[in-house]
Amino acid sequence: MTLRRLTRSVDGTIPVQALLYTDEEIYSSEDNVGIYDGTQKAPNHQAGTIVVTTHRLFYIDSKKSYKYSFSLDLSTITQTEYYAGLFSSSPKVTLHLSLSNTSTAAAAASSEEALDSWECEVCAYRNPPGLSPTAAKVCGLCGVPRSSVPSSKSTSLPTSTAPSPSPPPSSDSNACPTCTFLNHPSLRHCEMCSTPLPRVPAKSAPSSRPPSPDNDDTDDAGVRFIKLSFRKGGDKPFYAVLKRSLKGKIWEASRIASTKDVGRSQGISGILHEVETSAKGQQDGMLDALHDLEALMVKAKDMVRLAAELNDKLTAATAVSSTTTSSSSQVPEPEEATFIRTSLSQLGLQMPGAPVTLDMMKDEKRWAEELARELARVLQGSATFPSQDAGGGGGMMRSRGVIALDEVWGGWNRARGVALLPPSTLLLTLPLLPTYTSPPIALRTFPSGLKVLHTPAYSHASFSARLSGLLALSGPKTGAEVAREEGVTLALAGEMIGDVERGGDVVRDDEACRITGGGGGGGEIWWYANVFVGYRWDGQVY
């Protein structure tokens, strides 16, 4: 029977995934499939699931899966035919099989060997179990065929402890013509000196050996096929997957790869050759990388020169646009120019006037110092950071003695253009600012929380003395008149005068201080010089 000769029984109670080889994958499966053994129906295989993989075809019987399930190697299929069905006849796929390359006994033996791990006699590598029969025929490390390695299984234990004489060298060994080392007959180069070895003639079976009878071979030579009958459809997709699997011949791909590996690396010398080749490839790659680095270092000077020329052109263009425009329509440096300066700085090319970033400096302290120097140029003016004020020809504080901190932060970021800074960075920079400004610009915080930057002329002592002198000479003043006299905003003037009042140098006259009321809606505050300073009354100094 064809099924008995070419199929192997499997335990259908085990999931198909557990029956696969390590290098085998499932492609497709279909239910409600019956089997024809030749032209006749197989009575025990009429309802089951057919599964096609990269190497085999599985039939899992739905009734007695343990007894009637089987597998068929795809390598035995020589031709396929498809029948679409007609009326009550179900679609069928015919598989023509061949026994030219294998036999039932040989296939069963190779399948059992594939499930066992084995140790290579040449390189002592323990090959893992579970590979397909084709992949298990050669060693996974050195490529020596497994069929040439004698079996190490013994059926009985020795009956004597006396040492036995070593057996004579096998007549199948291949002696090296150079060093006379006896090599394995499957090697093509000497394991010791890598000298090409002469071919060893293969032994043929004796001509007097009678052919083995095949007791089960009762069919004709042309009746070696089986049919898959699809009772509930699914025949066309399954047949397409089967044709693709047969065309791919993945069970032969591993054999071809193993043959190529044997030709390239044989024995210990081949393994060492592969190691040397890999090391040489890594060394060549490292040399190429070093050559590229040297070429970049040669071009670095040209890059620095070109970057300096580009920065000079940008500076000159900015200066020309500043002189050609009137002071009332002066605009800051274009954003494109600022972006180019920042990009050059991020490449490690130190350009004068470029915005300072943290990645350009080695440590945070140096970064804060450079930021303070940059802020000083913004406040007191430079060619790189022109005035941000509409009517100024210098920095933000060129003609002003005091400025609010929020205005400083906005003007600084407008001058930078890119790589904007948060307010926390501004606060980190302010303690270092007096070092890089002349006259020194310092931070002042009022009791209300307002923070300003001021020159020495607007410190508490200087403004208090100036305000006391103004009130003494010109009489009482309102807050608006003091703000106009100092050139500051009304709110800022109120903060500064209130600070002087807390020091006792001036006094106020407002609605809340009147002795007699009488209604009325609160007038403007008037400020007077404190003439009671140092006045003695009843033994108490005011």
CSV table of C-alpha atoms in Angstrom, one decimal, residues 5-251:
chain,number,residue,atom,x,y,z
A,5,ARG,CA,5.3,2.5,2.4
A,6,LEU,CA,5.7,6.3,2.3
A,7,THR,CA,4.0,7.6,5.4
A,8,ARG,CA,5.0,7.5,9.0
A,9,SER,CA,2.5,7.1,11.9
A,10,VAL,CA,2.4,10.0,14.4
A,11,ASP,CA,0.6,10.5,17.6
A,12,GLY,CA,-2.3,12.8,16.7
A,13,THR,CA,-3.2,13.6,20.3
A,14,ILE,CA,-0.1,15.7,20.4
A,15,PRO,CA,-0.4,19.2,18.9
A,16,VAL,CA,1.2,19.5,15.5
A,17,GLN,CA,3.4,22.4,16.7
A,18,ALA,CA,5.1,19.9,19.1
A,19,LEU,CA,5.7,17.4,16.3
A,20,LEU,CA,7.7,19.9,14.1
A,21,TYR,CA,11.4,20.0,13.6
A,22,THR,CA,13.4,23.0,14.9
A,23,ASP,CA,13.7,24.4,11.4
A,24,GLU,CA,10.1,23.6,10.3
A,25,GLU,CA,7.1,26.0,10.1
A,26,ILE,CA,3.4,25.5,9.5
A,27,TYR,CA,2.0,27.0,6.3
A,28,SER,CA,-1.7,26.1,6.2
A,29,SER,CA,-4.3,23.6,7.5
A,30,GLU,CA,-7.8,22.4,6.4
A,31,ASP,CA,-10.5,20.4,8.1
A,32,ASN,CA,-12.9,17.7,6.8
A,33,VAL,CA,-10.4,16.0,4.5
A,34,GLY,CA,-10.5,12.4,3.4
A,35,ILE,CA,-7.6,10.3,1.9
A,36,TYR,CA,-7.6,8.1,-1.2
A,37,ASP,CA,-4.9,5.4,-1.3
A,38,GLY,CA,-4.5,5.2,-5.0
A,39,THR,CA,-7.9,4.9,-6.6
A,40,GLN,CA,-9.6,3.5,-3.5
A,41,LYS,CA,-10.7,5.3,-0.4
A,42,ALA,CA,-8.6,4.7,2.7
A,43,PRO,CA,-11.3,3.4,5.1
A,44,ASN,CA,-9.5,4.6,8.3
A,45,HIS,CA,-8.7,8.1,6.9
A,46,GLN,CA,-11.9,9.7,5.8
A,47,ALA,CA,-12.4,12.5,8.3
A,48,GLY,CA,-9.4,14.5,9.5
A,49,THR,CA,-7.3,17.7,9.3
A,50,ILE,CA,-4.6,18.1,6.8
A,51,VAL,CA,-1.6,20.3,7.6
A,52,VAL,CA,1.2,21.4,5.2
A,53,THR,CA,4.5,22.6,6.6
A,54,THR,CA,7.9,23.5,5.0
A,55,HIS,CA,9.0,19.9,5.2
A,56,ARG,CA,6.0,17.5,5.6
A,57,LEU,CA,2.3,16.9,5.2
A,58,PHE,CA,0.4,15.9,8.3
A,59,TYR,CA,-3.0,14.1,8.5
A,60,ILE,CA,-4.6,14.2,11.9
A,61,ASP,CA,-7.6,11.9,12.1
A,62,SER,CA,-10.6,13.3,13.9
A,63,LYS,CA,-11.9,10.0,15.3
A,64,LYS,CA,-8.8,8.0,16.2
A,65,SER,CA,-6.0,10.5,16.1
A,66,TYR,CA,-3.6,8.3,18.1
A,67,LYS,CA,-3.9,5.3,15.7
A,68,TYR,CA,-4.6,6.7,12.2
A,69,SER,CA,-2.7,9.9,12.0
A,70,PHE,CA,0.4,10.1,9.8
A,71,SER,CA,3.0,12.4,8.2
A,72,LEU,CA,4.4,12.4,4.6
A,73,ASP,CA,7.7,14.0,3.5
A,74,LEU,CA,7.2,16.6,0.8
A,75,SER,CA,10.5,15.4,-0.8
A,76,THR,CA,8.6,12.2,-2.0
A,77,ILE,CA,6.1,14.2,-4.0
A,78,THR,CA,7.0,14.4,-7.7
A,79,GLN,CA,3.9,15.8,-9.2
A,80,THR,CA,0.5,17.3,-8.2
A,81,GLU,CA,-2.9,17.5,-9.9
A,82,TYR,CA,-6.0,19.4,-9.1
A,83,TYR,CA,-9.6,18.4,-9.6
A,84,ALA,CA,-12.2,21.0,-9.0
A,85,GLY,CA,-15.1,18.5,-8.5
A,86,LEU,CA,-18.4,18.0,-10.3
A,87,PHE,CA,-21.9,17.7,-8.9
A,88,SER,CA,-21.6,15.3,-5.9
A,89,SER,CA,-17.9,14.7,-6.4
A,90,SER,CA,-15.7,16.7,-4.0
A,91,PRO,CA,-12.6,18.6,-5.1
A,92,LYS,CA,-9.4,16.6,-4.9
A,93,VAL,CA,-5.7,17.1,-4.9
A,94,THR,CA,-3.6,14.2,-6.3
A,95,LEU,CA,-0.1,13.7,-5.1
A,96,HIS,CA,2.2,11.5,-7.2
A,97,LEU,CA,4.9,9.9,-5.0
A,98,SER,CA,8.3,8.4,-5.7
A,99,LEU,CA,10.6,6.0,-3.9
A,100,SER,CA,13.7,6.7,-6.0
A,101,ASN,CA,15.5,8.7,-3.3
A,102,THR,CA,14.5,7.1,-0.1
A,103,SER,CA,12.8,4.1,1.4
A,104,THR,CA,10.6,3.5,4.4
A,105,ALA,CA,13.3,2.0,6.6
A,106,ALA,CA,15.8,4.7,5.7
A,107,ALA,CA,13.3,7.5,6.2
A,108,ALA,CA,12.3,6.1,9.6
A,109,ALA,CA,16.0,5.8,10.6
A,110,SER,CA,16.8,9.3,9.6
A,111,SER,CA,13.7,10.6,11.4
A,112,GLU,CA,14.8,8.9,14.6
A,113,GLU,CA,18.4,10.2,14.3
A,114,ALA,CA,17.0,13.8,13.8
A,115,LEU,CA,15.3,13.6,17.2
A,116,ASP,CA,18.5,12.6,19.0
A,117,SER,CA,21.5,14.8,19.8
A,118,TRP,CA,24.9,13.6,18.6
A,119,GLU,CA,28.5,14.5,19.0
A,120,CYS,CA,30.7,15.2,16.0
A,121,GLU,CA,33.8,13.0,15.9
A,122,VAL,CA,35.9,15.7,14.3
A,123,CYS,CA,35.2,18.8,16.4
A,124,ALA,CA,33.4,17.2,19.4
A,125,TYR,CA,30.5,19.6,19.0
A,126,ARG,CA,27.2,18.4,20.5
A,127,ASN,CA,24.6,19.0,17.8
A,128,PRO,CA,21.1,19.8,19.3
A,129,PRO,CA,18.1,17.5,18.7
A,130,GLY,CA,15.0,18.4,16.8
A,131,LEU,CA,16.4,19.3,13.4
A,132,SER,CA,15.0,18.0,10.2
A,133,PRO,CA,16.7,14.9,8.7
A,134,THR,CA,18.5,16.9,6.1
A,135,ALA,CA,19.8,19.5,8.5
A,136,ALA,CA,20.8,16.7,11.0
A,137,LYS,CA,23.0,15.0,8.4
A,138,VAL,CA,25.9,17.4,8.9
A,139,CYS,CA,27.6,18.9,11.9
A,140,GLY,CA,26.4,22.4,12.6
A,141,LEU,CA,29.9,23.6,13.5
A,142,CYS,CA,32.5,22.0,11.2
A,143,GLY,CA,30.2,20.7,8.4
A,144,VAL,CA,31.3,17.0,8.6
A,145,PRO,CA,28.5,14.7,7.4
A,146,ARG,CA,26.9,12.7,10.2
A,147,SER,CA,26.7,9.5,8.0
A,148,SER,CA,30.4,9.2,8.0
A,149,VAL,CA,30.6,9.2,11.9
A,150,PRO,CA,30.3,5.7,13.3
A,151,SER,CA,27.7,5.1,16.0
A,152,SER,CA,28.9,5.3,19.5
A,153,LYS,CA,26.1,3.2,21.0
A,154,SER,CA,27.1,0.0,22.6
A,155,THR,CA,24.8,-3.0,23.3
A,156,SER,CA,26.8,-4.7,26.0
A,157,LEU,CA,29.3,-4.0,28.8
A,158,PRO,CA,32.8,-5.4,28.8
A,159,THR,CA,33.3,-8.6,30.8
A,160,SER,CA,37.0,-8.0,31.6
A,161,THR,CA,38.8,-5.1,33.2
A,162,ALA,CA,42.1,-6.0,31.5
A,163,PRO,CA,43.1,-3.3,29.0
A,164,SER,CA,42.5,-4.3,25.4
A,165,PRO,CA,45.0,-3.5,22.7
A,166,SER,CA,44.2,-0.4,20.6
A,167,PRO,CA,42.6,-1.3,17.3
A,168,PRO,CA,44.7,-0.8,14.2
A,169,PRO,CA,44.0,2.3,12.1
A,170,SER,CA,40.9,2.0,10.0
A,171,SER,CA,41.5,1.3,6.3
A,172,ASP,CA,39.0,4.1,5.5
A,173,SER,CA,41.3,6.8,7.0
A,174,ASN,CA,42.8,9.2,4.5
A,175,ALA,CA,46.6,9.8,5.1
A,176,CYS,CA,48.0,13.2,4.4
A,177,PRO,CA,50.8,13.1,1.8
A,178,THR,CA,52.7,15.8,3.6
A,179,CYS,CA,52.5,15.1,7.3
A,180,THR,CA,51.1,11.5,7.2
A,181,PHE,CA,48.3,12.3,9.6
A,182,LEU,CA,45.4,10.0,9.3
A,183,ASN,CA,42.4,12.2,8.5
A,184,HIS,CA,38.7,11.4,8.5
A,185,PRO,CA,37.6,10.2,5.1
A,186,SER,CA,35.0,13.0,4.7
A,187,LEU,CA,37.6,15.8,5.0
A,188,ARG,CA,39.1,17.4,1.9
A,189,HIS,CA,42.0,19.1,3.6
A,190,CYS,CA,44.4,17.9,6.3
A,191,GLU,CA,43.3,18.8,9.8
A,192,MET,CA,46.9,19.5,10.8
A,193,CYS,CA,48.6,21.2,7.8
A,194,SER,CA,45.6,22.0,5.6
A,195,THR,CA,47.1,20.2,2.6
A,196,PRO,CA,44.6,19.0,0.0
A,197,LEU,CA,43.9,15.3,0.6
A,198,PRO,CA,43.5,12.7,-2.2
A,199,ARG,CA,40.1,11.3,-2.9
A,200,VAL,CA,39.2,8.1,-1.1
A,201,PRO,CA,37.3,5.7,-3.5
A,202,ALA,CA,33.9,4.8,-2.1
A,203,LYS,CA,33.2,1.2,-1.4
A,204,SER,CA,30.4,-0.4,-3.4
A,205,ALA,CA,28.1,-3.1,-2.2
A,206,PRO,CA,29.1,-6.6,-3.3
A,207,SER,CA,27.5,-7.7,-6.6
A,208,SER,CA,26.4,-11.0,-5.1
A,209,ARG,CA,24.2,-9.3,-2.5
A,210,PRO,CA,20.6,-10.2,-3.3
A,211,PRO,CA,18.0,-7.5,-3.5
A,212,SER,CA,15.8,-7.1,-0.4
A,213,PRO,CA,12.3,-8.3,-1.1
A,214,ASP,CA,9.4,-5.9,-0.6
A,215,ASN,CA,6.6,-8.0,0.8
A,216,ASP,CA,4.1,-5.1,0.7
A,217,ASP,CA,4.8,-4.1,-2.8
A,218,THR,CA,1.6,-5.5,-4.4
A,219,ASP,CA,0.7,-2.4,-6.4
A,220,ASP,CA,1.7,-1.7,-9.9
A,221,ALA,CA,4.7,0.6,-10.5
A,222,GLY,CA,2.5,3.3,-11.9
A,223,VAL,CA,-0.1,3.4,-9.0
A,224,ARG,CA,1.9,5.4,-6.4
A,225,PHE,CA,-0.2,8.3,-5.6
A,226,ILE,CA,-2.7,9.4,-3.0
A,227,LYS,CA,-5.6,11.9,-3.2
A,228,LEU,CA,-6.8,14.5,-0.7
A,229,SER,CA,-10.6,14.9,-0.8
A,230,PHE,CA,-11.9,18.2,0.5
A,231,ARG,CA,-15.4,17.6,1.7
A,232,LYS,CA,-16.2,21.2,2.8
A,233,GLY,CA,-14.1,23.4,0.6
A,234,GLY,CA,-10.8,25.2,1.2
A,235,ASP,CA,-9.2,23.2,-1.6
A,236,LYS,CA,-8.0,26.1,-3.8
A,237,PRO,CA,-6.1,28.1,-1.0
A,238,PHE,CA,-4.6,24.9,0.3
A,239,TYR,CA,-3.4,23.8,-3.1
A,240,ALA,CA,-1.8,27.2,-3.7
A,241,VAL,CA,0.1,26.9,-0.4
A,242,LEU,CA,1.1,23.3,-1.2
A,243,LYS,CA,2.5,24.4,-4.6
A,244,ARG,CA,4.4,27.2,-3.0
A,245,SER,CA,6.0,24.9,-0.4
A,246,LEU,CA,6.9,22.3,-3.0
A,247,LYS,CA,8.5,25.0,-5.2
A,248,GLY,CA,10.5,26.4,-2.4
A,249,LYS,CA,12.1,23.1,-1.4
A,250,ILE,CA,13.2,24.4,1.9
A,251,TRP,CA,14.1,20.8,3.0
